């Protein structure tokens, strides 16, 4: 008979603080749900003197994190520190000392996930990580458990709250990038180093985790093609608006139905303004999952922020606590697939290019010829009437479907051409709910 489940919290920042609140404030409710009292055994932080949350008993605070993971009276270690090291060492220590682990650390899982899943399996304990993808949205559990009888073919979605918030505020309020980033940091959406968000790496880590769960293959961060939003300018946003489109940072993972190759990518995409993902605003995330038998599923909710993320962490704590009470564990993460990874350069999409060209006779013909030489079919072409200080005009070209490799080669040739001053931007365009 288990009377209590003792939880060691590593980190009491944006997510850790709210997780502690949920555990402490709901202690009586959680006890009824678990069948044993869920109580904090210790809270490790870098500097205990900085913690002033009224729900955290000061006597529980420590900066001796490794010691906390080694204690015999700890059932669950909740890692909410972030980053690779020392988080990896703490998680492995917890697992090897017989504690189950709950973590929100997507960067860690996308780099060392399989090693940690194996350590959990070997030690007969759980590792749960619902908060690592899509914040509050239940998406890890559906991929890991609910859909495990189906064949997932594709997952596409917005999985980074910071970049979605930034793009949304720039689009709807005309605010500048730096101002909105500061705001996202103040609201607790951004990573400790926001380059992970802006550069697309946070979304790429989530894409790797989703691909691993969906395709039963070891897919790591390095397998994901990554483009962030650092090059998305006000002019790109204005161009998208003029074409009734919206720019979103998407993560797309899929398995080719013919050769079985898995592709995983993160990149900004222009979507029609009436696309369901175009309407996902602020720090919200949304993920479409396509299963062979299930058909389309959509998951939507708050993808970042202290309380929403803590909701997913607390759900994992309750689940793992129930397993400890019952003397069982959740399912393993079997990684048996040997499917190859596709080359990102072979990925196909429509693209929009913004070019700066001289207003000379024959320029359009010349540019069209370069596209034709590369076998790229132009779907729409528009020259803006206003000229810049050098007398150049913007030319917007939308293509039919073409590989990433070919569009880059085409753009290089266009950039070299006489009368072209520069290629201002190249961006994927999804014309419908593909
Ligand atoms: N903030 C968000 O919206 C979301 C965050 N996450 C993930 O949750 C984790 C935590 O993120 P935040 O709470 O935003 O970070 P944070 O920077 O607000 O908090 C980090 C905490 O870890 C503590 N810490 C750092 N090094 C430590 C060490 N060696 N020993 C003990 N404690 C240590 C710090 O004192 C602080 O309390 C990260 O893995 C992040 O990627 C996941 C989903 C959403
Ligand atoms: N920095 C992340 C936090 C949640 O995973 C984001 O902005 O989505
Ligand atoms: Na989630």
Coordinates of C-alpha atoms and ligand atoms in Angstrom, one line a residue:
X1 CA 0.0 0.0 0.0
X2 CA 1.5 3.3 -1.1
X3 CA 0.6 6.3 1.1
X4 CA 2.5 9.0 -0.7
X5 CA 4.2 9.8 -4.0
X6 CA 7.2 12.1 -3.5
X7 CA 8.1 14.5 -6.2
X8 CA 11.5 16.2 -6.6
X9 CA 11.2 19.4 -8.7
X10 CA 14.3 20.5 -10.6
X11 CA 13.8 24.1 -11.6
X12 CA 11.2 26.6 -10.3
X13 CA 11.2 29.1 -13.1
X14 CA 8.3 29.9 -15.5
X15 CA 7.1 26.3 -15.7
X16 CA 8.5 24.9 -12.4
X17 CA 6.9 27.5 -10.3
X18 CA 3.4 26.9 -11.8
X19 CA 3.9 23.1 -11.5
X20 CA 4.7 23.5 -7.8
X21 CA 1.5 25.6 -7.5
X22 CA -0.7 23.0 -9.1
X23 CA 0.7 20.2 -6.9
X24 CA 0.5 22.1 -3.7
X25 CA -2.8 23.9 -4.2
X26 CA -4.6 20.8 -5.5
X27 CA -3.0 18.3 -3.0
X28 CA -6.4 17.0 -1.8
X29 CA -7.9 16.6 -5.2
X30 CA -4.8 14.9 -6.6
X31 CA -4.7 12.5 -3.7
X32 CA -8.2 11.4 -4.6
X33 CA -7.2 11.0 -8.3
X34 CA -4.0 9.1 -7.6
X35 CA -5.0 7.1 -4.5
X36 CA -1.9 8.4 -2.6
X37 CA -0.8 11.9 -1.5
X38 CA 1.4 13.6 -4.1
X39 CA 3.9 15.8 -2.2
X40 CA 7.0 17.8 -2.9
X41 CA 10.1 16.2 -1.5
X42 CA 12.5 18.9 -2.6
X43 CA 12.8 21.8 -5.1
X44 CA 16.3 22.4 -6.7
X45 CA 17.1 25.7 -8.2
X46 CA 20.3 27.6 -9.0
X47 CA 19.7 30.2 -6.3
X48 CA 17.2 29.4 -3.5
X49 CA 17.3 33.0 -2.2
X50 CA 15.6 34.1 -5.4
X51 CA 12.5 32.0 -4.9
X52 CA 9.5 33.8 -3.3
X53 CA 6.5 31.8 -4.4
X54 CA 4.2 31.5 -1.5
X55 CA 3.3 27.9 -2.4
X56 CA 6.9 26.6 -2.2
X57 CA 7.9 25.7 1.4
X58 CA 11.3 27.3 1.8
X59 CA 12.6 24.2 3.8
X60 CA 12.3 22.2 0.5
X61 CA 14.7 24.5 -1.5
X62 CA 18.2 23.3 -2.4
X63 CA 20.9 24.0 -4.9
X64 CA 22.3 20.4 -4.5
X65 CA 20.4 19.1 -7.6
X66 CA 22.3 15.9 -8.2
X67 CA 21.8 14.9 -4.5
X68 CA 18.1 15.4 -4.9
X69 CA 17.9 13.0 -7.9
X70 CA 19.8 10.4 -5.8
X71 CA 17.5 10.3 -2.8
X72 CA 15.8 7.0 -1.9
X73 CA 12.6 8.8 -0.8
X74 CA 11.9 10.3 -4.2
X75 CA 9.5 8.6 -6.6
X76 CA 9.3 11.1 -9.4
X77 CA 11.9 13.6 -10.6
X78 CA 10.4 16.5 -12.6
X79 CA 13.1 18.1 -14.8
X80 CA 12.2 21.8 -15.6
X81 CA 15.7 23.2 -15.9
X82 CA 16.1 23.0 -19.7
X83 CA 19.1 22.6 -22.0
X84 CA 21.3 19.6 -22.5
X85 CA 23.7 19.5 -19.6
X86 CA 23.5 19.2 -16.7
X87 CA 19.8 18.3 -17.4
X88 CA 20.8 15.0 -19.1
X89 CA 23.0 14.0 -16.1
X90 CA 20.2 14.7 -13.6
X91 CA 17.6 12.8 -15.7
X92 CA 19.9 9.8 -16.1
X93 CA 20.7 9.9 -12.4
X94 CA 17.0 9.9 -11.5
X95 CA 16.2 7.0 -13.8
X96 CA 19.2 5.0 -12.6
X97 CA 18.2 5.5 -9.0
X98 CA 14.7 4.1 -9.7
X99 CA 12.7 7.3 -9.9
X100 CA 10.4 8.0 -12.8
X101 CA 11.0 11.2 -14.8
X102 CA 8.7 13.9 -16.1
X103 CA 10.3 16.5 -18.3
X104 CA 9.3 19.4 -20.6
X105 CA 12.8 19.5 -22.1
X106 CA 12.4 19.1 -25.9
X107 CA 16.0 20.0 -26.6
X108 CA 17.2 17.2 -24.4
X109 CA 14.8 14.6 -25.8
X110 CA 15.6 15.6 -29.5
X111 CA 19.3 15.0 -28.8
X112 CA 19.4 12.2 -26.2
X113 CA 15.8 10.8 -26.2
X114 CA 16.5 7.2 -27.2
X115 CA 19.3 6.9 -24.6
X116 CA 16.9 8.2 -21.9
X117 CA 13.9 6.0 -23.0
X118 CA 16.2 3.0 -22.9
X119 CA 17.4 3.9 -19.4
X120 CA 13.8 4.2 -18.2
X121 CA 13.0 0.8 -19.7
X122 CA 16.0 -0.8 -18.2
X123 CA 15.2 0.5 -14.8
X124 CA 11.5 -0.3 -15.0
X125 CA 10.4 3.3 -14.5
X126 CA 8.5 5.9 -16.6
X127 CA 9.7 8.8 -18.6
X128 CA 6.8 11.2 -19.6
X129 CA 7.1 14.4 -21.5
X130 CA 3.7 15.8 -22.6
X131 CA 4.9 19.4 -22.1
X132 CA 7.8 19.0 -24.5
X133 CA 5.6 19.4 -27.6
X134 CA 2.7 21.9 -27.9
X135 CA 2.7 23.0 -24.2
X136 CA -0.7 22.3 -22.7
X137 CA -2.0 20.5 -25.9
X138 CA -2.3 16.7 -25.5
X139 CA -0.2 15.6 -28.5
X140 CA 2.6 13.4 -27.1
X141 CA 0.1 11.0 -25.4
X142 CA -2.1 10.7 -28.6
X143 CA 1.0 9.9 -30.7
X144 CA 2.5 7.6 -28.1
X145 CA -0.7 5.8 -27.1
X146 CA -4.0 6.7 -28.7
X147 CA -2.8 6.4 -32.3
X148 CA -0.4 3.6 -31.9
X149 CA -2.8 1.2 -33.7
X150 CA -2.9 3.3 -36.8
X151 CA -0.3 4.3 -39.4
X152 CA 0.5 8.0 -39.2
X153 CA 1.3 9.5 -42.6
X154 CA 1.8 13.2 -41.8
X155 CA 2.0 15.8 -39.0
X156 CA 1.9 19.5 -39.7
X157 CA 1.5 22.3 -37.3
X158 CA 2.5 25.4 -35.4
X159 CA 4.6 24.2 -32.5
X160 CA 6.4 27.3 -31.3
X161 CA 4.5 29.9 -29.3
X162 CA 7.2 32.6 -29.4
X163 CA 7.5 32.8 -33.1
X164 CA 3.8 32.5 -33.7
X165 CA 3.3 35.4 -31.2
X166 CA 6.0 37.4 -33.0
X167 CA 4.6 36.8 -36.5
X168 CA 1.1 37.5 -35.3
X169 CA 1.9 40.8 -33.5
X170 CA 4.0 41.9 -36.5
X171 CA 1.1 41.0 -38.9
X172 CA -1.9 42.3 -37.0
X173 CA -0.4 45.3 -35.1
X174 CA 2.5 46.2 -37.3
X175 CA 4.9 46.0 -34.3
X176 CA 8.6 45.6 -34.9
X177 CA 10.5 42.3 -34.3
X178 CA 12.6 43.4 -31.4
X179 CA 9.7 44.9 -29.4
X180 CA 7.5 41.8 -29.8
X181 CA 10.4 39.4 -28.9
X182 CA 10.9 41.3 -25.6
X183 CA 7.2 41.0 -25.0
X184 CA 7.3 37.2 -25.6
X185 CA 10.2 36.9 -23.2
X186 CA 8.3 38.9 -20.5
X187 CA 5.3 36.6 -21.0
X188 CA 7.5 33.5 -20.4
X189 CA 7.0 32.0 -23.9
X190 CA 10.6 32.2 -25.1
X191 CA 13.4 29.8 -24.3
X192 CA 16.3 31.0 -22.0
X193 CA 18.2 31.6 -25.3
X194 CA 15.5 32.9 -27.7
X195 CA 17.7 32.0 -30.7
X196 CA 16.2 28.5 -30.2
X197 CA 12.8 29.9 -30.9
X198 CA 13.7 32.5 -33.6
X199 CA 16.0 30.1 -35.5
X200 CA 13.4 27.3 -35.6
X201 CA 15.5 25.0 -33.4
X202 CA 12.8 24.7 -30.7
X203 CA 10.2 23.7 -33.3
X204 CA 12.7 21.3 -34.9
X205 CA 13.3 19.6 -31.6
X206 CA 9.5 19.1 -31.3
X207 CA 9.4 17.9 -34.9
X208 CA 12.0 15.3 -34.1
X209 CA 10.0 14.1 -31.1
X210 CA 6.8 13.9 -33.0
X211 CA 8.5 12.0 -35.9
X212 CA 10.1 9.6 -33.4
X213 CA 6.7 8.8 -31.8
X214 CA 4.7 8.7 -35.1
X215 CA 7.1 6.7 -37.2
X216 CA 8.8 4.5 -34.5
X217 CA 12.2 5.6 -35.7
X218 CA 15.1 7.3 -34.0
X219 CA 14.7 10.8 -35.4
X220 CA 17.0 13.5 -33.8
X221 CA 17.3 17.2 -34.1
X222 CA 20.1 16.8 -36.7
X223 CA 17.7 15.0 -39.0
X224 CA 15.4 18.0 -39.2
X225 CA 15.8 20.6 -41.9
X226 CA 15.5 24.0 -40.1
X227 CA 14.7 27.5 -41.3
X228 CA 13.7 30.0 -38.7
X229 CA 12.0 33.4 -38.9
X230 CA 15.1 35.6 -38.5
X231 CA 15.0 36.5 -42.2
X232 CA 11.2 37.2 -42.4
X233 CA 10.9 41.0 -42.8
X234 CA 8.1 43.5 -42.6
X235 CA 8.2 43.6 -46.4
X236 CA 7.5 39.8 -46.6
X237 CA 4.6 40.2 -44.2
X238 CA 3.3 43.1 -46.3
X239 CA 3.7 41.0 -49.5
X240 CA 1.8 38.1 -47.9
X241 CA -1.0 40.5 -46.8
X242 CA -1.3 42.0 -50.2
X243 CA -1.8 38.4 -51.6
X244 CA -4.3 37.6 -48.8
X245 CA -1.8 35.2 -47.2
X246 CA -0.4 34.9 -43.7
X247 CA 3.2 33.8 -42.8
X248 CA 3.5 31.0 -40.2
X249 CA 6.4 29.0 -38.9
X250 CA 5.4 25.3 -39.6
X251 CA 6.8 22.0 -38.6
X252 CA 6.1 19.2 -41.1
X253 CA 7.0 15.6 -40.7
X254 CA 5.8 12.9 -43.1
X255 CA 6.5 9.4 -44.4
X256 CA 6.5 8.8 -48.1
X257 CA 3.9 6.2 -49.0
X258 CA 6.0 4.8 -51.8
X259 CA 9.6 4.6 -50.5
X260 CA 8.9 4.9 -46.8
X261 CA 11.4 7.8 -46.4
X262 CA 10.8 10.1 -43.5
X263 CA 11.1 13.9 -43.9
X264 CA 11.1 16.4 -41.1
X265 CA 11.3 20.1 -41.6
X266 CA 10.6 23.5 -40.0
X267 CA 10.2 26.6 -42.1
X268 CA 8.2 29.7 -42.6
X269 CA 5.3 29.2 -45.0
X270 CA 2.8 31.6 -46.7
X271 CA -0.7 30.2 -46.0
X272 CA -4.0 31.4 -47.5
X273 CA -5.6 33.8 -44.9
X274 CA -8.6 31.5 -44.6
X275 CA -6.4 28.4 -43.9
X276 CA -7.2 26.9 -40.4
X277 CA -3.5 27.4 -39.3
X278 CA -3.5 31.0 -40.5
X279 CA -6.1 31.7 -37.7
X280 CA -3.9 30.3 -34.9
X281 CA -2.9 33.5 -33.0
X282 CA -0.6 34.6 -30.3
X283 CA 1.1 31.8 -28.2
X284 CA -1.4 29.2 -29.4
X285 CA -0.2 26.1 -31.2
X286 CA -2.1 23.8 -33.5
X287 CA -1.1 20.4 -34.9
X288 CA -2.8 18.4 -37.7
X289 CA -2.2 14.7 -37.6
X290 CA -3.1 12.5 -40.6
X291 CA -3.6 8.8 -40.0
X292 CA -4.3 6.2 -42.6
X293 CA -7.4 5.0 -40.7
X294 CA -8.2 8.0 -38.5
X295 CA -8.1 10.5 -41.3
X296 CA -7.5 14.1 -40.2
X297 CA -7.2 15.1 -36.5
X298 CA -6.5 18.6 -35.2
X299 CA -5.0 19.5 -31.8
X300 CA -5.2 23.1 -30.6
X301 CA -4.3 25.1 -27.5
X302 CA -1.7 27.1 -25.6
X303 CA 1.7 26.1 -26.7
X304 CA 3.8 28.1 -24.3
X305 CA 3.6 29.9 -21.0
X306 CA 4.0 28.9 -17.3
X307 CA 0.5 27.7 -16.3
X308 CA -0.4 26.0 -19.6
X309 CA 2.8 24.1 -19.7
X310 CA 2.5 23.2 -16.0
X311 CA -0.9 21.7 -16.9
X312 CA 0.7 19.2 -19.1
X313 CA 3.5 18.5 -16.6
X314 CA 1.0 18.0 -13.8
X315 CA -1.0 15.6 -16.0
X316 CA 2.2 13.6 -16.5
X317 CA 2.9 13.6 -12.7
X318 CA -0.5 12.3 -11.9
X319 CA -0.2 9.6 -14.6
X320 CA 3.2 8.5 -13.4
X321 CA 2.1 8.6 -9.8
X322 CA -0.9 6.3 -10.6
X323 CA 1.6 3.9 -12.2
X324 CA 3.7 3.9 -9.1
X325 CA 0.7 3.3 -6.9
X326 CA -0.3 0.4 -9.2
X327 CA 3.3 -0.9 -9.4
X328 CA 3.3 -0.6 -13.2
X329 CA 4.7 1.6 -15.9
X330 CA 3.4 3.2 -19.1
X331 CA 4.3 1.9 -22.6
X332 CA 7.8 1.8 -23.9
X333 CA 8.8 3.9 -26.9
X334 CA 9.7 1.2 -29.4
X335 CA 12.1 2.5 -32.1
X336 CA 12.2 -0.4 -34.5
X337 CA 11.9 1.3 -37.9
X338 CA 14.9 1.5 -40.2
X339 CA 13.1 3.8 -42.7
X340 CA 15.6 6.2 -44.4
X341 CA 15.5 10.0 -43.9
X342 CA 14.6 11.9 -47.0
X343 CA 17.0 14.6 -48.4
X344 CA 15.4 18.0 -47.5
X345 CA 16.6 19.4 -50.9
X346 CA 14.2 16.9 -52.6
X347 CA 11.2 18.3 -50.7
X348 CA 8.6 19.9 -53.0
X349 CA 6.5 23.0 -52.6
X350 CA 5.2 26.1 -54.4
X351 CA 7.4 29.1 -53.6
X352 CA 7.1 32.8 -53.7
X353 CA 10.2 34.8 -54.7
X354 CA 10.5 38.6 -54.2
X355 CA 13.1 40.0 -56.6
X356 CA 14.4 43.5 -57.0
X357 CA 14.9 44.2 -60.7
X358 CA 15.7 47.1 -63.0
X359 CA 12.7 48.5 -65.0
X360 CA 14.3 47.8 -68.3
X361 CA 12.9 46.4 -71.5
X362 CA 13.0 42.6 -71.6
X363 CA 13.6 42.0 -67.8
X364 CA 10.5 39.9 -67.3
X365 CA 11.3 37.8 -70.4
X366 CA 14.9 37.3 -69.1
X367 CA 13.7 36.2 -65.6
X368 CA 11.0 34.0 -67.1
X369 CA 13.7 32.4 -69.3
X370 CA 15.8 31.5 -66.3
X371 CA 12.8 29.9 -64.6
X372 CA 12.0 28.0 -67.7
X373 CA 15.6 26.8 -68.1
X374 CA 15.4 25.2 -64.6
X375 CA 12.0 23.6 -65.5
X376 CA 10.2 25.9 -63.0
X377 CA 6.7 26.7 -63.9
X378 CA 5.5 30.2 -63.0
X379 CA 2.0 30.3 -61.6
X380 CA 1.7 34.1 -61.0
X381 CA 3.9 37.1 -61.6
X382 CA 3.5 40.7 -60.5
X383 CA 5.6 43.8 -60.8
X384 CA 5.0 46.5 -58.2
X385 CA 4.6 50.0 -59.7
X386 CA 6.7 51.9 -57.1
X387 CA 10.4 52.1 -57.7
X388 CA 13.1 52.3 -54.9
X389 CA 15.9 54.9 -54.7
X390 CA 18.0 53.0 -57.2
X391 CA 15.1 52.9 -59.6
X392 CA 14.5 49.2 -59.1
X393 CA 11.1 47.5 -58.9
X394 CA 9.9 44.6 -56.8
X395 CA 8.9 41.5 -58.8
X396 CA 6.8 38.8 -57.1
X397 CA 6.8 35.4 -58.6
X398 CA 4.8 32.4 -57.3
X399 CA 5.8 29.0 -58.7
X400 CA 4.1 25.7 -59.2
X401 CA 5.5 22.8 -57.2
X402 CA 9.2 22.5 -57.4
X403 CA 12.0 21.0 -55.2
X404 CA 13.9 23.0 -52.7
X405 CA 17.1 22.3 -54.6
X406 CA 15.8 23.5 -57.9
X407 CA 14.3 26.7 -56.5
X408 CA 17.6 27.6 -54.8
X409 CA 19.5 27.0 -58.1
X410 CA 17.0 29.1 -60.0
X411 CA 17.3 31.9 -57.5
X412 CA 21.1 31.8 -57.7
X413 CA 20.9 32.3 -61.5
X414 CA 18.4 35.0 -61.2
X415 CA 20.6 36.8 -58.6
X416 CA 23.5 36.7 -61.1
X417 CA 21.4 38.0 -64.0
X418 CA 21.9 41.5 -65.5
X419 CA 19.0 43.7 -64.4
X420 CA 18.5 41.8 -61.1
X421 CA 19.8 43.7 -58.1
X422 CA 18.9 41.0 -55.6
X423 CA 16.7 38.2 -54.5
X424 CA 14.9 39.7 -51.6
X425 CA 13.3 36.5 -50.2
X426 CA 12.2 33.0 -51.1
X427 CA 9.4 31.4 -49.2
X428 CA 7.3 28.3 -49.4
X429 CA 3.6 28.8 -50.3
X430 CA 0.9 26.3 -49.3
X431 CA -2.1 27.1 -51.4
X432 CA -4.7 24.9 -49.6
X433 CA -4.9 22.7 -46.5
X434 CA -2.2 20.4 -47.8
Ligands
LIG1 N1 8.4 28.5 -20.8 C1 7.6 27.8 -21.6 O1 6.6 28.3 -22.1 C2 7.9 26.4 -21.9 C3 9.1 25.8 -21.4 N2 9.3 24.5 -21.7 C4 10.5 23.8 -21.2 O2 10.5 23.8 -19.8 C5 11.8 23.9 -19.3 C6 11.9 25.0 -18.3 O3 11.6 26.2 -18.9 P1 11.3 27.6 -18.1 O4 10.5 27.3 -16.9 O5 10.7 28.5 -19.1 O6 12.8 28.0 -17.8 P2 13.3 29.1 -16.7 O7 14.5 29.6 -17.2 O8 12.2 30.0 -16.3 O9 13.6 28.2 -15.4 C7 14.7 27.4 -15.2 C8 14.8 27.0 -13.8 O10 15.8 26.0 -13.7 C9 16.7 26.3 -12.6 N3 18.0 25.7 -12.8 C10 18.9 26.1 -13.8 N4 20.0 25.3 -13.7 C11 19.8 24.5 -12.6 C12 20.6 23.5 -11.9 N5 21.8 23.2 -12.4 N6 20.0 22.9 -10.9 C13 18.8 23.2 -10.4 N7 18.0 24.2 -11.0 C14 18.5 24.8 -12.1 C15 16.7 27.8 -12.5 O11 17.1 28.2 -11.2 C16 15.2 28.1 -12.8 O12 14.4 28.0 -11.6 C17 12.7 24.0 -20.5 O13 13.2 22.7 -20.9 C18 11.8 24.6 -21.5 O14 12.2 24.3 -22.8 C19 8.4 23.7 -22.4 C20 7.2 24.2 -22.8 C21 6.9 25.6 -22.6
LIG2 N1 9.8 28.6 -26.3 C1 8.7 27.6 -26.5 C2 8.1 27.2 -25.3 C3 7.3 26.0 -25.4 O1 7.6 25.0 -25.8 C4 7.7 28.2 -27.4 O2 7.7 29.5 -27.6 O3 6.8 27.5 -28.0
LIG3 NA1 1.8 18.9 -25.0

